[in-house]
């Protein structure tokens, strides 16, 4: 079973700053089967990125994903007020497994 | 527009049972694999079950295997999750989730239904 860890646990930013969120896998993620989700309080998660770097439909281009093997990242360039949320990475290709999440909050 | 609407949650005693339903619309339900994902209060996300588009293939997380049963009725555009032998640690919001392109890319989510297991 691939275990995902995310860092940092919390990231405090001001609007307009850029953010880089990290996701590390306990073993190599095949075919870059890695997705990122955004969840705001009281809402269901929303798919942002799949295949490590492909943006889902309707996702702004300020969100970008990168990485391969065991190290992946989600970058938010110029954070907007609506981007403050919890972000989860998740691997698939077998039983899906989520990381513990990174909370992005307002500084 | 894809819509997934869960129902059936509520308060149940430990050891009890519950059946969750998910009404799907806005897409060809019989052509899409589906999942249930849960989230305990204040905690992260946990995938718990998958069913293929035809219903012939199912999969479960170890934590619910033998206690939960996923099923679907393609004629009714509905997904179900039977929860038996419930434990306090099963308390969570249960989301109905549609796959996007392949199993595990969770492209569409319902709003969720809360299951509380408590005496």
mmCIF file of N, CA, C and O in Angstrom, chain A residues 14-89:
data_model
loop_
_atom_site.group_PDB
_atom_site.id
_atom_site.type_symbol
_atom_site.label_atom_id
_atom_site.label_comp_id
_atom_site.label_asym_id
_atom_site.label_seq_id
_atom_site.Cartn_x
_atom_site.Cartn_y
_atom_site.Cartn_z
ATOM 1 N N UNK A 14 -0.677 35.395 2.264
ATOM 2 C CA UNK A 14 -1.480 36.566 1.924
ATOM 3 C C UNK A 14 -1.930 36.438 0.478
ATOM 4 O O UNK A 14 -1.209 35.858 -0.353
ATOM 5 N N UNK A 15 -3.115 36.961 0.168
ATOM 6 C CA UNK A 15 -3.561 36.937 -1.237
ATOM 7 C C UNK A 15 -2.501 37.545 -2.151
ATOM 8 O O UNK A 15 -1.881 38.557 -1.813
ATOM 9 N N UNK A 16 -2.284 36.906 -3.301
ATOM 10 C CA UNK A 16 -1.279 37.381 -4.242
ATOM 11 C C UNK A 16 0.039 36.651 -4.144
ATOM 12 O O UNK A 16 0.837 36.673 -5.086
ATOM 13 N N UNK A 17 0.280 35.998 -2.976
ATOM 14 C CA UNK A 17 1.497 35.202 -2.838
ATOM 15 C C UNK A 17 1.332 33.874 -3.573
ATOM 16 O O UNK A 17 0.226 33.443 -3.900
ATOM 17 N N UNK A 18 2.449 33.197 -3.803
ATOM 18 C CA UNK A 18 2.427 31.877 -4.423
ATOM 19 C C UNK A 18 2.616 30.803 -3.363
ATOM 20 O O UNK A 18 3.237 31.040 -2.320
ATOM 21 N N UNK A 19 2.077 29.614 -3.639
ATOM 22 C CA UNK A 19 2.142 28.508 -2.687
ATOM 23 C C UNK A 19 2.621 27.243 -3.385
ATOM 24 O O UNK A 19 2.204 26.964 -4.519
ATOM 25 N N UNK A 20 3.479 26.503 -2.718
ATOM 26 C CA UNK A 20 3.886 25.191 -3.218
ATOM 27 C C UNK A 20 3.608 24.152 -2.137
ATOM 28 O O UNK A 20 4.152 24.240 -1.030
ATOM 29 N N UNK A 21 2.742 23.199 -2.466
ATOM 30 C CA UNK A 21 2.354 22.142 -1.544
ATOM 31 C C UNK A 21 3.032 20.857 -1.995
ATOM 32 O O UNK A 21 3.062 20.538 -3.187
ATOM 33 N N UNK A 22 3.542 20.098 -1.037
ATOM 34 C CA UNK A 22 4.298 18.888 -1.338
ATOM 35 C C UNK A 22 3.525 17.635 -0.980
ATOM 36 O O UNK A 22 2.797 17.604 0.023
ATOM 37 N N UNK A 23 3.694 16.599 -1.772
ATOM 38 C CA UNK A 23 3.101 15.285 -1.529
ATOM 39 C C UNK A 23 4.177 14.245 -1.814
ATOM 40 O O UNK A 23 4.717 14.194 -2.926
ATOM 41 N N UNK A 24 4.497 13.444 -0.812
ATOM 42 C CA UNK A 24 5.534 12.433 -0.971
ATOM 43 C C UNK A 24 4.943 11.040 -0.760
ATOM 44 O O UNK A 24 4.204 10.828 0.209
ATOM 45 N N UNK A 25 5.260 10.123 -1.656
ATOM 46 C CA UNK A 25 4.746 8.755 -1.592
ATOM 47 C C UNK A 25 5.784 7.812 -0.997
ATOM 48 O O UNK A 25 6.984 7.999 -1.184
ATOM 49 N N UNK A 26 5.292 6.786 -0.299
ATOM 50 C CA UNK A 26 6.190 5.824 0.343
ATOM 51 C C UNK A 26 6.887 4.910 -0.664
ATOM 52 O O UNK A 26 7.897 4.288 -0.351
ATOM 53 N N UNK A 27 6.333 4.825 -1.859
ATOM 54 C CA UNK A 27 6.968 4.119 -2.970
ATOM 55 C C UNK A 27 6.524 4.763 -4.266
ATOM 56 O O UNK A 27 5.583 5.551 -4.267
ATOM 57 N N UNK A 28 7.206 4.429 -5.337
ATOM 58 C CA UNK A 28 6.952 5.103 -6.602
ATOM 59 C C UNK A 28 5.500 4.942 -7.060
ATOM 60 O O UNK A 28 4.942 3.842 -7.036
ATOM 61 N N UNK A 29 4.899 6.044 -7.483
ATOM 62 C CA UNK A 29 3.529 6.047 -7.995
ATOM 63 C C UNK A 29 3.589 5.777 -9.499
ATOM 64 O O UNK A 29 4.125 6.576 -10.263
ATOM 65 N N UNK A 30 3.054 4.643 -9.900
ATOM 66 C CA UNK A 30 3.157 4.244 -11.304
ATOM 67 C C UNK A 30 2.350 5.164 -12.204
ATOM 68 O O UNK A 30 1.272 5.644 -11.822
ATOM 69 N N UNK A 31 2.892 5.402 -13.406
ATOM 70 C CA UNK A 31 2.206 6.190 -14.433
ATOM 71 C C UNK A 31 1.778 7.571 -13.956
ATOM 72 O O UNK A 31 0.861 8.170 -14.524
ATOM 73 N N UNK A 32 2.432 8.077 -12.900
ATOM 74 C CA UNK A 32 2.050 9.383 -12.338
ATOM 75 C C UNK A 32 0.560 9.449 -12.018
ATOM 76 O O UNK A 32 -0.095 10.453 -12.261
ATOM 77 N N UNK A 33 0.047 8.358 -11.456
ATOM 78 C CA UNK A 33 -1.367 8.293 -11.069
ATOM 79 C C UNK A 33 -1.562 9.048 -9.750
ATOM 80 O O UNK A 33 -1.795 8.444 -8.696
ATOM 81 N N UNK A 34 -1.483 10.378 -9.837
ATOM 82 C CA UNK A 34 -1.541 11.229 -8.664
ATOM 83 C C UNK A 34 -2.490 12.378 -8.954
ATOM 84 O O UNK A 34 -2.388 13.032 -9.998
ATOM 85 N N UNK A 35 -3.444 12.591 -8.039
ATOM 86 C CA UNK A 35 -4.438 13.649 -8.200
ATOM 87 C C UNK A 35 -4.392 14.599 -7.009
ATOM 88 O O UNK A 35 -3.895 14.245 -5.928
ATOM 89 N N UNK A 36 -4.915 15.794 -7.226
ATOM 90 C CA UNK A 36 -5.036 16.801 -6.166
ATOM 91 C C UNK A 36 -6.484 17.271 -6.100
ATOM 92 O O UNK A 36 -7.143 17.446 -7.140
ATOM 93 N N UNK A 37 -6.968 17.489 -4.868
ATOM 94 C CA UNK A 37 -8.324 17.957 -4.633
ATOM 95 C C UNK A 37 -8.289 19.164 -3.705
ATOM 96 O O UNK A 37 -7.415 19.268 -2.836
ATOM 97 N N UNK A 38 -9.270 20.025 -3.878
ATOM 98 C CA UNK A 38 -9.471 21.175 -3.001
ATOM 99 C C UNK A 38 -10.769 20.977 -2.235
ATOM 100 O O UNK A 38 -11.782 20.576 -2.824
ATOM 101 N N UNK A 39 -10.757 21.236 -0.946
ATOM 102 C CA UNK A 39 -11.989 21.155 -0.164
ATOM 103 C C UNK A 39 -12.133 22.388 0.714
ATOM 104 O O UNK A 39 -11.260 22.685 1.531
ATOM 105 N N UNK A 40 -13.250 23.068 0.547
ATOM 106 C CA UNK A 40 -13.585 24.216 1.394
ATOM 107 C C UNK A 40 -14.528 23.754 2.488
ATOM 108 O O UNK A 40 -15.221 22.749 2.336
ATOM 109 N N UNK A 41 -14.578 24.490 3.609
ATOM 110 C CA UNK A 41 -15.417 24.071 4.735
ATOM 111 C C UNK A 41 -16.870 23.859 4.329
ATOM 112 O O UNK A 41 -17.462 24.693 3.638
ATOM 113 N N UNK A 42 -17.429 22.710 4.735
ATOM 114 C CA UNK A 42 -18.821 22.419 4.459
ATOM 115 C C UNK A 42 -19.122 22.011 3.035
ATOM 116 O O UNK A 42 -20.293 21.848 2.676
ATOM 117 N N UNK A 43 -18.085 21.850 2.218
ATOM 118 C CA UNK A 43 -18.283 21.480 0.820
ATOM 119 C C UNK A 43 -17.619 20.139 0.520
ATOM 120 O O UNK A 43 -16.726 19.684 1.239
ATOM 121 N N UNK A 44 -18.061 19.533 -0.563
ATOM 122 C CA UNK A 44 -17.406 18.325 -1.050
ATOM 123 C C UNK A 44 -16.072 18.692 -1.703
ATOM 124 O O UNK A 44 -15.889 19.830 -2.157
ATOM 125 N N UNK A 45 -15.156 17.763 -1.737
ATOM 126 C CA UNK A 45 -13.896 18.024 -2.459
ATOM 127 C C UNK A 45 -14.146 18.271 -3.942
ATOM 128 O O UNK A 45 -15.170 17.843 -4.494
ATOM 129 N N UNK A 46 -13.171 18.945 -4.576
ATOM 130 C CA UNK A 46 -13.229 19.224 -6.012
ATOM 131 C C UNK A 46 -11.925 18.786 -6.645
ATOM 132 O O UNK A 46 -10.843 19.123 -6.136
ATOM 133 N N UNK A 47 -12.021 18.057 -7.739
ATOM 134 C CA UNK A 47 -10.827 17.612 -8.457
ATOM 135 C C UNK A 47 -10.141 18.797 -9.112
ATOM 136 O O UNK A 47 -10.767 19.565 -9.849
ATOM 137 N N UNK A 48 -8.840 18.959 -8.845
ATOM 138 C CA UNK A 48 -8.055 20.016 -9.463
ATOM 139 C C UNK A 48 -7.137 19.475 -10.558
ATOM 140 O O UNK A 48 -7.082 19.995 -11.670
ATOM 141 N N UNK A 49 -6.367 18.451 -10.193
ATOM 142 C CA UNK A 49 -5.279 17.923 -11.028
ATOM 143 C C UNK A 49 -5.362 16.406 -11.038
ATOM 144 O O UNK A 49 -5.629 15.788 -10.000
ATOM 145 N N UNK A 50 -5.118 15.784 -12.194
ATOM 146 C CA UNK A 50 -4.982 14.335 -12.281
ATOM 147 C C UNK A 50 -3.798 14.024 -13.180
ATOM 148 O O UNK A 50 -3.318 14.894 -13.919
ATOM 149 N N UNK A 51 -3.320 12.788 -13.107
ATOM 150 C CA UNK A 51 -2.126 12.444 -13.880
ATOM 151 C C UNK A 51 -0.941 13.314 -13.514
ATOM 152 O O UNK A 51 -0.083 13.588 -14.359
ATOM 153 N N UNK A 52 -0.905 13.771 -12.285
ATOM 154 C CA UNK A 52 0.156 14.609 -11.714
ATOM 155 C C UNK A 52 0.168 16.040 -12.223
ATOM 156 O O UNK A 52 0.553 16.956 -11.477
ATOM 157 N N UNK A 53 -0.266 16.271 -13.480
ATOM 158 C CA UNK A 53 -0.103 17.615 -14.039
ATOM 159 C C UNK A 53 -1.234 18.083 -14.942
ATOM 160 O O UNK A 53 -1.172 19.208 -15.450
ATOM 161 N N UNK A 54 -2.251 17.274 -15.146
ATOM 162 C CA UNK A 54 -3.365 17.669 -16.017
ATOM 163 C C UNK A 54 -4.444 18.368 -15.199
ATOM 164 O O UNK A 54 -4.940 17.803 -14.216
ATOM 165 N N UNK A 55 -4.796 19.571 -15.607
ATOM 166 C CA UNK A 55 -5.845 20.298 -14.905
ATOM 167 C C UNK A 55 -7.220 19.758 -15.274
ATOM 168 O O UNK A 55 -7.494 19.483 -16.449
ATOM 169 N N UNK A 56 -8.084 19.628 -14.286
ATOM 170 C CA UNK A 56 -9.457 19.202 -14.536
ATOM 171 C C UNK A 56 -10.226 20.338 -15.198
ATOM 172 O O UNK A 56 -9.798 21.490 -15.205
ATOM 173 N N UNK A 57 -11.367 20.000 -15.749
ATOM 174 C CA UNK A 57 -12.200 20.965 -16.456
ATOM 175 C C UNK A 57 -12.565 22.148 -15.565
ATOM 176 O O UNK A 57 -13.025 21.958 -14.430
ATOM 177 N N UNK A 58 -12.339 23.354 -16.076
ATOM 178 C CA UNK A 58 -12.751 24.552 -15.356
ATOM 179 C C UNK A 58 -11.798 25.033 -14.281
ATOM 180 O O UNK A 58 -12.086 26.037 -13.611
ATOM 181 N N UNK A 59 -10.672 24.353 -14.109
ATOM 182 C CA UNK A 59 -9.707 24.757 -13.078
ATOM 183 C C UNK A 59 -8.812 25.863 -13.626
ATOM 184 O O UNK A 59 -8.207 25.703 -14.695
ATOM 185 N N UNK A 60 -8.690 26.973 -12.905
ATOM 186 C CA UNK A 60 -7.862 28.095 -13.401
ATOM 187 C C UNK A 60 -6.406 27.700 -13.587
ATOM 188 O O UNK A 60 -5.892 26.833 -12.864
ATOM 189 N N UNK A 61 -5.733 28.357 -14.517
ATOM 190 C CA UNK A 61 -4.355 27.978 -14.815
ATOM 191 C C UNK A 61 -3.356 28.443 -13.762
ATOM 192 O O UNK A 61 -2.155 28.162 -13.880
ATOM 193 N N UNK A 62 -3.836 29.121 -12.715
ATOM 194 C CA UNK A 62 -2.916 29.429 -11.608
ATOM 195 C C UNK A 62 -2.617 28.182 -10.766
ATOM 196 O O UNK A 62 -1.704 28.175 -9.956
ATOM 197 N N UNK A 63 -3.393 27.116 -10.980
ATOM 198 C CA UNK A 63 -3.128 25.827 -10.329
ATOM 199 C C UNK A 63 -2.314 24.952 -11.293
ATOM 200 O O UNK A 63 -2.709 24.731 -12.432
ATOM 201 N N UNK A 64 -1.184 24.448 -10.815
ATOM 202 C CA UNK A 64 -0.391 23.550 -11.646
ATOM 203 C C UNK A 64 0.194 22.440 -10.788
ATOM 204 O O UNK A 64 0.521 22.635 -9.619
ATOM 205 N N UNK A 65 0.284 21.268 -11.398
ATOM 206 C CA UNK A 65 0.842 20.117 -10.702
ATOM 207 C C UNK A 65 2.085 19.623 -11.413
ATOM 208 O O UNK A 65 2.212 19.744 -12.631
ATOM 209 N N UNK A 66 2.994 19.059 -10.641
ATOM 210 C CA UNK A 66 4.217 18.525 -11.219
ATOM 211 C C UNK A 66 4.727 17.384 -10.362
ATOM 212 O O UNK A 66 4.229 17.136 -9.258
ATOM 213 N N UNK A 67 5.745 16.702 -10.895
ATOM 214 C CA UNK A 67 6.390 15.635 -10.141
ATOM 215 C C UNK A 67 6.229 14.279 -10.785
ATOM 216 O O UNK A 67 5.463 14.099 -11.747
ATOM 217 N N UNK A 68 6.961 13.318 -10.248
ATOM 218 C CA UNK A 68 6.907 11.931 -10.711
ATOM 219 C C UNK A 68 7.571 11.054 -9.651
ATOM 220 O O UNK A 68 8.225 11.578 -8.736
ATOM 221 N N UNK A 69 7.388 9.752 -9.805
ATOM 222 C CA UNK A 69 8.021 8.840 -8.859
ATOM 223 C C UNK A 69 7.408 8.941 -7.479
ATOM 224 O O UNK A 69 6.276 8.510 -7.269
ATOM 225 N N UNK A 70 8.156 9.514 -6.545
ATOM 226 C CA UNK A 70 7.664 9.631 -5.170
ATOM 227 C C UNK A 70 7.422 11.066 -4.735
ATOM 228 O O UNK A 70 6.902 11.295 -3.635
ATOM 229 N N UNK A 71 7.806 12.043 -5.526
ATOM 230 C CA UNK A 71 7.695 13.440 -5.119
ATOM 231 C C UNK A 71 6.844 14.247 -6.089
ATOM 232 O O UNK A 71 7.160 14.334 -7.286
ATOM 233 N N UNK A 72 5.791 14.828 -5.542
ATOM 234 C CA UNK A 72 4.844 15.600 -6.335
ATOM 235 C C UNK A 72 4.582 16.932 -5.654
ATOM 236 O O UNK A 72 4.764 17.067 -4.432
ATOM 237 N N UNK A 73 4.135 17.902 -6.440
ATOM 238 C CA UNK A 73 3.806 19.196 -5.852
ATOM 239 C C UNK A 73 2.649 19.841 -6.586
ATOM 240 O O UNK A 73 2.410 19.588 -7.770
ATOM 241 N N UNK A 74 1.930 20.661 -5.836
ATOM 242 C CA UNK A 74 0.861 21.500 -6.367
ATOM 243 C C UNK A 74 1.283 22.944 -6.127
ATOM 244 O O UNK A 74 1.610 23.314 -4.991
ATOM 245 N N UNK A 75 1.290 23.732 -7.175
ATOM 246 C CA UNK A 75 1.644 25.143 -7.061
ATOM 247 C C UNK A 75 0.429 25.989 -7.360
ATOM 248 O O UNK A 75 -0.293 25.750 -8.329
ATOM 249 N N UNK A 76 0.199 26.955 -6.498
ATOM 250 C CA UNK A 76 -0.844 27.956 -6.721
ATOM 251 C C UNK A 76 -0.123 29.289 -6.892
ATOM 252 O O UNK A 76 0.477 29.799 -5.938
ATOM 253 N N UNK A 77 -0.137 29.803 -8.084
ATOM 254 C CA UNK A 77 0.520 31.088 -8.308
ATOM 255 C C UNK A 77 -0.482 32.201 -8.039
ATOM 256 O O UNK A 77 -1.641 32.116 -8.454
ATOM 257 N N UNK A 78 -0.070 33.201 -7.297
ATOM 258 C CA UNK A 78 -0.949 34.341 -6.996
ATOM 259 C C UNK A 78 -2.265 33.864 -6.365
ATOM 260 O O UNK A 78 -3.332 33.859 -6.986
ATOM 261 N N UNK A 79 -2.176 33.448 -5.091
ATOM 262 C CA UNK A 79 -3.330 32.912 -4.371
ATOM 263 C C UNK A 79 -4.453 33.950 -4.329
ATOM 264 O O UNK A 79 -4.237 35.115 -3.982
ATOM 265 N N UNK A 80 -5.661 33.490 -4.680
ATOM 266 C CA UNK A 80 -6.860 34.322 -4.630
ATOM 267 C C UNK A 80 -7.606 34.023 -3.321
ATOM 268 O O UNK A 80 -7.434 32.950 -2.741
ATOM 269 N N UNK A 81 -8.468 34.936 -2.873
ATOM 270 C CA UNK A 81 -9.208 34.699 -1.621
ATOM 271 C C UNK A 81 -9.982 33.381 -1.619
ATOM 272 O O UNK A 81 -10.101 32.731 -0.576
ATOM 273 N N UNK A 82 -10.490 32.965 -2.781
ATOM 274 C CA UNK A 82 -11.283 31.725 -2.845
ATOM 275 C C UNK A 82 -10.423 30.468 -2.802
ATOM 276 O O UNK A 82 -10.952 29.357 -2.789
ATOM 277 N N UNK A 83 -9.095 30.622 -2.790
ATOM 278 C CA UNK A 83 -8.203 29.458 -2.782
ATOM 279 C C UNK A 83 -7.879 28.970 -1.376
ATOM 280 O O UNK A 83 -7.231 27.922 -1.226
ATOM 281 N N UNK A 84 -8.308 29.705 -0.365
ATOM 282 C CA UNK A 84 -8.018 29.269 1.008
ATOM 283 C C UNK A 84 -8.911 28.080 1.327
ATOM 284 O O UNK A 84 -10.142 28.175 1.331
ATOM 285 N N UNK A 85 -8.263 26.934 1.572
ATOM 286 C CA UNK A 85 -8.967 25.656 1.646
ATOM 287 C C UNK A 85 -7.975 24.590 2.097
ATOM 288 O O UNK A 85 -6.810 24.883 2.371
ATOM 289 N N UNK A 86 -8.466 23.361 2.168
ATOM 290 C CA UNK A 86 -7.591 22.210 2.426
ATOM 291 C C UNK A 86 -7.356 21.489 1.094
ATOM 292 O O UNK A 86 -8.288 21.308 0.303
ATOM 293 N N UNK A 87 -6.109 21.091 0.860
ATOM 294 C CA UNK A 87 -5.735 20.427 -0.375
ATOM 295 C C UNK A 87 -5.232 19.021 -0.061
ATOM 296 O O UNK A 87 -4.376 18.834 0.809
ATOM 297 N N UNK A 88 -5.791 18.050 -0.772
ATOM 298 C CA UNK A 88 -5.426 16.652 -0.591
ATOM 299 C C UNK A 88 -4.772 16.116 -1.866
ATOM 300 O O UNK A 88 -5.276 16.350 -2.963
ATOM 301 N N UNK A 89 -3.694 15.369 -1.703
ATOM 302 C CA UNK A 89 -3.201 14.571 -2.818
ATOM 303 C C UNK A 89 -3.746 13.157 -2.661
ATOM 304 O O UNK A 89 -4.158 12.747 -1.560
#
